[in-house]
Short mmCIF file of C-alpha atoms in Angstrom, two decimals:
data_model
loop_
_atom_site.label_atom_id
_atom_site.label_comp_id
_atom_site.label_asym_id
_atom_site.label_seq_id
_atom_site.Cartn_x
_atom_site.Cartn_y
_atom_site.Cartn_z
CA GLY A 1 0.39 34.67 1.93
CA GLN A 2 -0.44 36.36 -1.40
CA VAL A 3 0.01 33.17 -3.43
CA MET A 4 -2.35 31.23 -1.16
CA GLU A 5 -4.90 34.07 -1.14
CA ALA A 6 -4.89 34.19 -4.95
CA ALA A 7 -5.18 30.38 -5.16
CA ARG A 8 -8.19 30.36 -2.82
CA ARG A 9 -9.81 33.26 -4.65
CA ASP A 10 -9.48 31.44 -7.99
CA SER A 11 -10.72 28.11 -6.52
CA PHE A 12 -7.48 26.17 -6.92
CA THR A 13 -7.43 22.76 -5.25
CA GLU A 14 -3.64 22.41 -4.92
CA VAL A 15 -0.62 24.68 -4.67
CA ILE A 16 2.76 23.18 -5.53
CA MET A 17 5.88 25.12 -4.58
CA LEU A 18 9.27 24.06 -5.86
CA GLN A 19 12.43 25.21 -4.10
CA GLU A 20 15.78 25.20 -5.83
CA THR A 21 19.40 25.81 -4.92
CA ARG A 22 21.69 27.12 -7.66
CA GLY A 23 19.15 26.22 -10.33
CA VAL A 24 18.66 22.61 -9.16
CA PRO A 25 15.30 21.71 -7.56
CA ASP A 26 15.82 20.30 -4.05
CA SER A 27 12.39 20.28 -2.42
CA ILE A 28 8.71 20.38 -3.31
CA ALA A 29 5.75 21.31 -1.12
CA ILE A 30 2.25 20.16 -2.07
CA SER A 31 -0.52 21.99 -0.24
CA HIS A 32 -4.16 20.94 -0.60
CA LEU A 33 -6.67 23.78 -0.46
CA PRO A 34 -8.62 25.07 1.34
CA LEU A 35 -7.45 23.54 4.66
CA GLY A 36 -4.57 21.16 4.00
CA PRO A 37 -2.69 18.89 4.43
CA THR A 38 0.70 20.05 3.20
CA VAL A 39 3.42 17.53 2.38
CA VAL A 40 7.05 18.55 1.90
CA PHE A 41 9.41 16.26 -0.01
CA THR A 42 13.11 16.51 -0.75
CA ILE A 43 14.00 15.80 -4.39
CA HIS A 44 16.99 13.67 -5.43
CA ASN A 45 18.51 12.45 -8.71
CA ILE A 46 16.43 14.65 -10.98
CA VAL A 47 16.66 14.06 -14.74
CA THR A 48 14.71 16.60 -16.78
CA ARG A 49 12.94 15.90 -20.06
CA HIS A 50 15.72 17.72 -21.91
CA ASP A 51 18.33 15.29 -20.56
CA ILE A 52 16.52 12.22 -21.92
CA GLU A 53 17.42 11.28 -25.49
CA ASP A 54 14.66 10.89 -28.11
CA VAL A 55 12.00 12.01 -25.65
CA GLY A 56 9.42 13.08 -28.24
CA THR A 57 6.35 15.13 -27.50
CA MET A 58 4.35 15.06 -24.28
CA SER A 59 0.78 13.82 -24.44
CA GLU A 60 -1.78 16.10 -22.81
CA ALA A 61 -4.07 13.19 -21.91
CA TYR A 62 -4.67 12.65 -18.21
CA PRO A 63 -2.30 9.93 -16.96
CA HIS A 64 -3.07 6.59 -15.39
CA LEU A 65 -1.36 6.35 -11.99
CA VAL A 66 0.57 3.36 -10.66
CA PHE A 67 1.49 3.20 -6.95
CA GLU A 68 3.82 0.48 -5.67
CA ASN A 69 4.73 -0.44 -2.05
CA PHE A 70 2.74 2.20 -0.15
CA SER A 71 1.69 -0.28 2.52
CA THR A 72 1.75 1.58 5.87
CA PRO A 73 -0.82 4.14 7.07
CA LEU A 74 1.70 6.91 6.33
CA GLY A 75 2.28 5.40 2.89
CA HIS A 76 -1.47 5.46 2.20
CA ARG A 77 -1.64 9.09 3.36
CA ILE A 78 1.14 10.14 0.97
CA GLN A 79 -0.37 8.06 -1.82
CA ASP A 80 -3.67 9.94 -1.39
CA VAL A 81 -1.91 13.32 -1.53
CA LEU A 82 -0.14 12.37 -4.76
CA LYS A 83 -3.21 10.69 -6.27
CA TYR A 84 -5.43 13.77 -5.90
CA LEU A 85 -2.99 15.93 -7.89
CA PHE A 86 -4.22 14.29 -11.09
CA PRO A 87 -7.69 14.16 -12.69
CA VAL A 88 -9.32 10.84 -13.55
CA PRO A 89 -8.00 9.59 -16.92
CA LYS A 90 -10.01 8.20 -19.79
CA ALA A 91 -9.66 4.45 -20.31
CA GLU A 92 -7.93 4.94 -23.67
CA SER A 93 -5.22 7.24 -22.26
CA ALA A 94 -1.74 5.96 -23.17
CA ARG A 95 0.10 7.96 -20.51
CA VAL A 96 1.31 6.41 -17.23
CA ILE A 97 2.89 7.96 -14.15
CA THR A 98 4.48 5.58 -11.65
CA PHE A 99 5.24 6.28 -8.00
CA ASP A 100 7.37 3.39 -6.72
CA ASN A 101 8.37 3.35 -3.06
CA SER A 102 11.63 1.58 -2.28
CA ASN A 103 13.24 2.09 1.14
CA ASP A 104 11.26 5.31 1.65
CA PHE A 105 12.48 6.82 -1.63
CA ILE A 106 9.56 7.41 -3.98
CA SER A 107 10.70 7.05 -7.58
CA PHE A 108 8.71 9.13 -10.07
CA ARG A 109 8.66 7.86 -13.65
CA HIS A 110 6.61 9.13 -16.59
CA HIS A 111 5.93 6.94 -19.65
CA THR A 112 3.68 6.61 -22.64
CA TYR A 113 2.81 3.22 -24.01
CA LYS A 114 1.73 1.75 -27.30
CA LYS A 115 0.00 -1.59 -27.78
CA VAL A 116 1.37 -3.74 -30.57
CA LYS A 117 -0.82 -6.55 -31.88
CA GLY A 118 0.60 -9.97 -32.60
CA GLY A 119 2.99 -10.08 -29.64
CA LYS A 120 3.50 -12.78 -27.03
CA GLY A 121 0.97 -11.45 -24.52
CA PRO A 122 -2.77 -12.20 -24.66
CA GLY A 123 -3.60 -8.73 -26.00
CA GLY A 124 -0.32 -8.19 -27.82
CA ASP A 125 2.86 -6.52 -26.60
CA VAL A 126 3.18 -3.13 -24.93
CA ILE A 127 6.02 -0.75 -25.79
CA LEU A 128 6.93 1.79 -23.09
CA SER A 129 8.74 5.00 -23.88
CA GLU A 130 9.97 7.35 -21.18
CA VAL A 131 8.90 10.96 -21.61
CA GLY A 132 10.38 12.31 -18.36
CA PRO A 133 11.10 13.84 -16.03
CA ARG A 134 12.32 11.28 -13.50
CA PHE A 135 13.37 11.83 -9.90
CA GLU A 136 13.18 10.48 -6.35
CA LEU A 137 11.15 12.02 -3.55
CA THR A 138 11.73 11.58 0.17
CA PRO A 139 8.89 12.71 2.43
CA TYR A 140 10.11 15.19 5.01
CA ARG A 141 7.05 16.61 6.77
CA ILE A 142 3.25 16.48 6.77
CA THR A 143 1.36 19.37 8.36
CA LEU A 144 -2.39 19.56 8.85
CA GLY A 145 -2.70 23.07 7.40
CA THR A 146 -1.70 24.90 4.24
CA LEU A 147 1.64 26.55 3.45
CA GLU A 148 0.93 29.90 5.08
CA MET A 149 -0.55 28.49 8.32
CA ALA A 150 2.26 29.01 10.82
CA ASP A 151 0.32 27.42 13.69
CA ALA A 152 -0.66 24.23 11.81
CA ASP A 153 -0.09 20.97 13.66
CA THR A 154 2.60 18.64 12.39
CA GLU A 155 1.18 15.21 11.58
CA TRP A 156 4.54 13.58 10.82
CA VAL A 157 8.16 14.64 10.39
CA LEU A 158 11.19 12.64 9.25
CA LYS A 159 13.63 11.98 12.07
CA PRO A 160 16.51 10.18 10.36
CA TYR A 161 18.71 10.06 13.45
CA MET A 162 15.98 8.63 15.67
CA ASN A 163 15.64 5.31 13.82
CA THR A 164 16.82 2.47 16.00
CA SER A 165 17.03 0.06 13.10
CA LYS A 166 18.58 0.80 9.73
CA LYS A 167 16.07 -1.51 8.04
CA ARG A 168 13.07 0.34 9.43
CA THR A 169 10.92 2.02 6.79
CA VAL A 170 8.02 4.39 7.29
CA LEU A 171 6.19 4.14 3.95
#
């Protein structure tokens, strides 16, 4: 309650809460203020910036966002929640964040790029370098309120044992 009150008082638009077990992050909750929605994801296969070799420095420019395979209505809903976490970038920003959905696992990748003139492409070549972190997210629950709203309606919840087909995907 106190975190959400302070966030509202200071006009925050999002509150992100990370939960960890034994020092390893295992879930993340993104709550849009003032009235929601809140999306809870489980986190898998996390690789921090410190674990990536030759990572270099992190650019502070606002990133361009790339979303792949968010084709269902639920996928569009989650894409919107993730998209509104980031401000609009300038056209010359060389920072890219990719959210790639594959079998309902959303892969997060963070890169910077550099254009090299004289390459094979029409505008030259592009060199990507990973700046981390990287991880996979699995959506668990979407509620129509914020984190502290105990009576908020549940819009969607993962029911892994209810799927009648193993190939069925929700995003």
